[in-house]
Amino acid sequence: MSKNDILTLLGVLALGGAGAAAFEALSLPAGFLAGPMVTVVLAKSISLPLLKDNSFTFPNGLISTNLIFIGAAMGSAVSPDFWAGAALWPLSMLALVAVVSGITSCVYLYTYKKCRWGRDEAFFAGLPGALGMTAALAQERGAPMDRIMIVQLVRLFLLIAVLPLIISSVVESKEVIFTEANDAMSLRDGLQLVLALLICAVCGYAALKLKAPAGMLTGAFFASAALNSTGTLEFALPVCLATPCYVLMGTNVGLYIGKMDRNTLKPMLGTSLVVFAISLSVALGGAVVTSWALEISFDKVFLSFAPGGMEAMLLISILLDIDPVFVATHQLARFMGLLAFMPIVTRYVLGPVSASQPDEARAQSAT
């Protein structure tokens, strides 16, 4: 990296940290994640000189390391109670399947019938979450990526920025789970943490080589979840390590969203907002019915059904202390279900890749 790149890196990280501090000072929920993201996007929108270089990205090594830490932190929330929880919530799992199907179908019908998008675009725009997998499948089929990514990224941005506020407004506020340990970490705990992180790193690298979506994160998450849920090696990421990771992740999401071309974004913004409203309405309706029918707390059902990225929803559950085991169970089930069945469903709905041709008339229509 050049000297200018290093200075830009430090400046962007400082900007993200300032956003996190501001959100925390205002007692806004999930401030460590939402604060940096919102601040960077706003700074980009007003053409802050620090962000004038559109080609700037965080170093791959930094992002990969951060994903390993994030995956390990998320997996550490999956305690041995995870397996008991998974067995106790079969009906809510079925409700989750209905919600995912409902979101995909409603968004597909709106974008295909009303906006006159191509079938591939409409289908992939409706998939709730699993952004890496969605992008991979869309690219494999040669689907136009601009509309799909804008809709997915706007939905992710709004969920991270708005969802904690919605949850906090309808349920009693909770103390953030971050509390400093009374005693310093023992040598044994430190060695266990180092060993666990090494295992997570190896599994993350293996998942990346196997071309799993978001391989570094998902590999580390599954490894951490397996270690903790089986009691093989229980650990928790210290606050001093976890907090910078959340800030970096929020900052990186903000950088990614901030790079969207304004000329492309403006005509798509209305459609993206409608898609977000449809997705959130279906998730909200499913959460209300499921919460009432199964007598489960609304906040954790809603967060479990929210159509965002798995990592973001799990982080929000940890930051708001909303039953991470329940949320992890359902978000993981949704993620794994999409990972396992979406290639099959895609082929069934859209046909073989070779038979999939973009509909030029639809693709050129106004949104």
XYZ file of C-alpha atoms in Angstrom:
367
model
C 0.000 0.000 0.000
C 1.148 3.526 -0.784
C 1.410 6.250 1.833
C -1.784 7.856 0.510
C -3.618 4.530 0.740
C -2.503 4.091 4.344
C -3.640 7.609 5.233
C -6.977 7.013 3.514
C -7.368 3.712 5.351
C -6.735 5.341 8.711
C -9.063 8.219 7.846
C -11.920 5.927 6.790
C -11.496 3.795 9.915
C -11.531 6.961 12.028
C -14.710 8.072 10.259
C -16.358 4.719 10.924
C -15.244 4.817 14.560
C -16.674 8.328 14.927
C -19.989 7.111 13.523
C -20.055 4.212 15.978
C -19.233 6.547 18.878
C -21.960 8.984 17.803
C -24.606 6.249 17.569
C -23.567 4.873 20.934
C -23.617 8.357 22.501
C -27.170 8.810 21.190
C -28.077 5.363 22.576
C -29.131 4.219 19.121
C -29.429 0.434 18.836
C -26.712 -1.615 17.125
C -24.553 1.508 17.000
C -21.276 -0.350 16.450
C -22.659 -1.773 13.191
C -25.172 0.810 11.926
C -23.244 3.914 12.983
C -20.178 3.398 10.764
C -22.307 2.305 7.815
C -24.644 5.307 7.937
C -21.787 7.758 8.553
C -19.721 6.524 5.600
C -22.715 6.545 3.236
C -23.624 10.098 4.311
C -20.003 11.228 3.955
C -19.893 9.725 0.478
C -23.170 11.412 -0.489
C -21.779 14.865 0.363
C -18.553 14.112 -1.546
C -16.246 14.224 1.452
C -12.676 14.568 0.078
C -11.569 11.575 2.133
C -13.841 9.333 0.044
C -13.266 10.905 -3.358
C -11.271 7.874 -4.532
C -13.963 5.452 -5.658
C -11.411 2.695 -6.193
C -10.343 2.592 -2.539
C -11.058 -0.665 -0.758
C -9.857 -2.195 2.463
C -6.897 -4.587 2.021
C -8.002 -8.161 1.400
C -5.932 -9.405 4.319
C -7.664 -7.015 6.702
C -11.129 -7.970 5.492
C -10.359 -11.702 5.610
C -9.006 -11.438 9.155
C -12.011 -9.400 10.206
C -14.403 -11.954 8.708
C -12.707 -14.703 10.696
C -13.114 -12.727 13.925
C -16.741 -11.860 13.075
C -17.541 -15.482 12.249
C -15.906 -16.661 15.453
C -17.832 -14.075 17.483
C -21.154 -15.046 15.916
C -20.480 -18.748 16.378
C -19.618 -18.239 20.045
C -23.255 -17.214 20.615
C -24.335 -20.730 19.592
C -24.156 -22.482 22.938
C -24.917 -26.158 23.651
C -28.554 -25.029 24.001
C -28.572 -24.551 20.234
C -29.394 -28.167 19.514
C -32.185 -28.267 22.067
C -33.545 -25.052 20.583
C -33.464 -26.432 17.075
C -35.555 -29.378 18.211
C -38.060 -27.221 20.101
C -38.957 -24.837 17.266
C -40.153 -26.959 14.316
C -43.310 -24.871 13.824
C -41.442 -21.583 13.771
C -39.045 -23.136 11.263
C -42.009 -23.973 9.011
C -43.245 -20.416 9.426
C -39.797 -19.210 8.381
C -40.014 -21.284 5.189
C -43.397 -19.688 4.451
C -41.988 -16.194 5.060
C -38.962 -16.733 2.797
C -41.214 -18.150 0.070
C -43.654 -15.271 0.521
C -40.961 -12.595 0.272
C -39.410 -14.136 -2.840
C -42.788 -14.608 -4.537
C -44.164 -11.144 -3.723
C -41.012 -9.328 -4.834
C -40.843 -11.467 -7.970
C -44.449 -10.660 -8.914
C -43.947 -6.938 -8.271
C -40.724 -6.557 -10.225
C -41.727 -8.926 -13.048
C -45.341 -7.831 -13.542
C -45.307 -4.203 -12.399
C -41.731 -3.104 -13.188
C -41.407 -5.417 -16.186
C -38.004 -6.765 -15.224
C -36.585 -9.912 -16.725
C -37.436 -13.167 -14.927
C -33.867 -13.693 -13.703
C -33.626 -10.156 -12.340
C -36.984 -10.384 -10.593
C -36.225 -13.750 -9.029
C -32.790 -12.878 -7.656
C -33.950 -9.472 -6.438
C -36.513 -11.256 -4.274
C -34.183 -13.701 -2.528
C -34.007 -12.528 1.101
C -30.424 -12.438 2.328
C -27.496 -14.682 1.364
C -26.130 -11.870 -0.822
C -22.975 -13.766 -1.775
C -24.918 -16.788 -2.956
C -27.448 -14.616 -4.791
C -24.673 -12.805 -6.647
C -22.954 -16.093 -7.507
C -26.133 -17.661 -8.915
C -27.049 -14.524 -10.838
C -23.584 -14.302 -12.388
C -23.662 -17.979 -13.290
C -26.867 -17.413 -15.242
C -25.620 -14.227 -16.851
C -28.363 -12.132 -15.234
C -27.892 -8.320 -15.272
C -26.311 -7.489 -11.933
C -26.937 -3.754 -11.522
C -30.610 -3.903 -10.543
C -30.208 -7.040 -8.475
C -27.322 -5.657 -6.424
C -28.914 -2.240 -5.926
C -32.139 -3.770 -4.587
C -30.255 -6.190 -2.352
C -27.842 -3.551 -1.031
C -30.557 -0.953 -0.371
C -32.508 -3.605 1.535
C -29.409 -4.510 3.563
C -28.672 -0.848 4.298
C -32.213 -0.109 5.452
C -32.405 -3.249 7.565
C -29.196 -2.472 9.426
C -30.152 1.179 9.842
C -33.876 0.802 10.581
C -34.479 -2.651 12.042
C -32.868 -1.992 15.454
C -34.988 1.169 15.762
C -38.172 -0.751 14.924
C -37.413 -3.481 17.426
C -36.419 -1.014 20.139
C -39.630 0.964 19.619
C -41.983 -1.995 20.052
C -40.245 -3.896 22.853
C -38.696 -2.909 26.115
C -35.158 -1.618 25.720
C -32.439 -4.004 26.757
C -28.941 -3.501 27.989
C -26.314 -4.097 25.365
C -24.607 -7.405 25.899
C -21.170 -5.821 25.885
C -19.889 -5.776 29.459
C -16.295 -5.702 30.526
C -15.025 -8.740 32.321
C -14.308 -8.203 35.995
C -11.094 -10.134 35.844
C -8.372 -10.265 33.244
C -8.448 -13.212 30.857
C -6.596 -16.149 32.317
C -3.714 -17.757 30.466
C -5.838 -20.840 29.805
C -8.692 -18.751 28.369
C -6.204 -16.852 26.227
C -4.710 -20.051 24.835
C -8.182 -21.460 24.150
C -9.126 -18.292 22.312
C -5.976 -18.401 20.177
C -6.554 -22.091 19.394
C -10.205 -21.457 18.529
C -9.315 -18.552 16.236
C -6.705 -20.689 14.478
C -9.291 -23.426 13.908
C -11.762 -20.827 12.634
C -9.111 -19.409 10.298
C -8.310 -22.835 8.850
C -12.002 -23.634 8.325
C -12.609 -20.204 6.828
C -9.752 -20.667 4.378
C -11.029 -24.156 3.489
C -14.542 -22.798 2.877
C -13.074 -20.056 0.692
C -11.157 -22.624 -1.372
C -14.356 -24.644 -1.719
C -15.960 -21.447 -3.083
C -18.602 -21.302 -0.380
C -20.448 -17.936 -0.353
C -18.666 -15.548 2.048
C -16.309 -18.461 2.691
C -14.056 -16.863 5.303
C -17.007 -15.787 7.418
C -19.208 -18.851 7.014
C -16.319 -21.259 7.524
C -15.249 -19.484 10.715
C -18.860 -19.287 11.883
C -19.566 -22.986 11.394
C -16.288 -23.914 13.091
C -16.978 -21.628 16.053
C -20.580 -22.818 16.309
C -19.464 -26.456 16.249
C -16.823 -25.884 18.928
C -19.200 -24.003 21.204
C -22.426 -25.924 20.628
C -20.754 -29.264 21.327
C -18.828 -27.938 24.321
C -15.558 -28.989 22.695
C -14.010 -25.563 23.087
C -16.223 -22.837 24.531
C -14.926 -19.288 24.165
C -16.090 -15.708 23.693
C -14.385 -12.924 21.800
C -13.345 -10.159 24.233
C -15.049 -6.793 23.850
C -11.735 -5.132 22.972
C -11.502 -7.419 19.912
C -15.175 -7.703 19.000
C -16.034 -4.004 18.941
C -13.412 -2.967 16.318
C -14.550 -5.894 14.168
C -18.161 -4.694 14.189
C -17.029 -1.141 13.401
C -14.871 -2.359 10.513
C -17.708 -4.453 9.129
C -20.154 -1.544 9.260
C -17.587 0.754 7.643
C -16.930 -1.743 4.854
C -20.649 -2.148 4.128
C -20.932 1.646 3.990
C -18.019 1.863 1.548
C -19.578 -0.801 -0.658
C -22.993 0.849 -0.717
C -21.475 4.308 -1.148
C -19.849 3.237 -4.417
C -23.174 2.749 -6.134
C -23.400 5.060 -9.137
C -25.870 7.869 -8.457
C -27.138 7.854 -12.033
C -27.966 4.161 -11.666
C -29.248 4.444 -8.111
C -31.677 7.350 -8.540
C -34.107 5.695 -10.976
C -33.850 2.473 -8.955
C -34.392 3.991 -5.535
C -38.185 3.993 -5.700
C -38.298 0.353 -6.778
C -35.778 -0.583 -4.090
C -37.850 1.113 -1.390
C -40.998 -0.705 -2.540
C -39.121 -4.017 -2.553
C -37.873 -3.281 0.963
C -41.404 -2.426 2.106
C -42.774 -5.634 0.594
C -40.036 -7.769 2.170
C -40.388 -6.147 5.578
C -44.191 -6.344 5.496
C -44.177 -10.070 4.742
C -41.584 -10.690 7.479
C -43.508 -8.502 9.917
C -46.804 -10.230 9.160
C -45.225 -13.666 9.528
C -43.588 -12.646 12.802
C -46.852 -11.298 14.244
C -48.781 -14.460 13.388
C -45.993 -16.785 14.550
C -45.458 -14.862 17.783
C -49.178 -14.957 18.562
C -49.757 -18.575 17.532
C -46.693 -20.053 19.241
C -46.509 -17.592 22.167
C -42.925 -16.612 21.358
C -41.542 -13.136 21.999
C -42.194 -10.922 18.957
C -38.763 -9.265 18.905
C -36.798 -12.465 18.448
C -39.256 -13.889 15.900
C -39.161 -10.671 13.854
C -35.369 -10.538 13.919
C -35.208 -14.223 12.974
C -37.526 -13.645 9.997
C -35.932 -10.348 8.876
C -34.807 -10.599 5.228
C -31.237 -9.391 5.752
C -27.797 -10.910 5.675
C -27.261 -13.636 8.248
C -24.178 -11.979 9.696
C -25.922 -8.609 10.104
C -28.998 -10.094 11.769
C -26.911 -12.188 14.165
C -24.810 -9.176 15.054
C -27.933 -7.147 15.774
C -29.264 -9.944 18.003
C -25.995 -9.923 19.954
C -25.855 -6.137 20.175
C -29.479 -5.923 21.370
C -29.239 -9.078 23.512
C -32.237 -10.677 21.796
C -31.898 -14.428 22.363
C -28.933 -15.054 20.021
C -29.555 -18.810 20.168
C -33.090 -18.495 18.757
C -32.054 -15.956 16.133
C -28.957 -17.958 15.194
C -31.015 -21.134 14.835
C -33.472 -19.567 12.434
C -31.076 -17.351 10.512
C -28.700 -20.275 10.112
C -31.592 -22.478 8.957
C -32.617 -19.830 6.426
C -29.049 -19.385 5.206
C -28.377 -23.114 4.923
C -31.759 -23.688 3.293
C -31.027 -21.040 0.673
C -27.540 -22.437 0.213
C -28.824 -25.987 -0.250
C -32.056 -25.496 -2.186
C -31.798 -22.229 -4.117
C -29.667 -23.690 -6.945
C -32.327 -26.397 -7.358
C -35.245 -23.964 -7.059
C -33.526 -21.574 -9.464
C -33.181 -24.296 -12.077
C -36.810 -25.368 -11.539
C -38.233 -21.838 -11.750
C -35.987 -20.346 -14.420
C -34.885 -23.428 -16.297
C -31.347 -24.607 -17.160
C -28.637 -21.992 -17.524
C -28.342 -22.558 -21.248
C -32.046 -21.953 -21.687
C -32.033 -18.749 -19.680
C -31.976 -15.754 -22.009
C -32.529 -12.192 -20.816
C -35.808 -10.691 -21.939
C -34.545 -7.610 -23.795
C -37.931 -5.963 -23.959
C -38.372 -6.189 -20.229
C -34.758 -5.324 -19.453
C -35.024 -2.077 -21.387
C -38.340 -1.007 -19.851
C -38.414 1.777 -17.298
C -38.629 0.789 -13.665
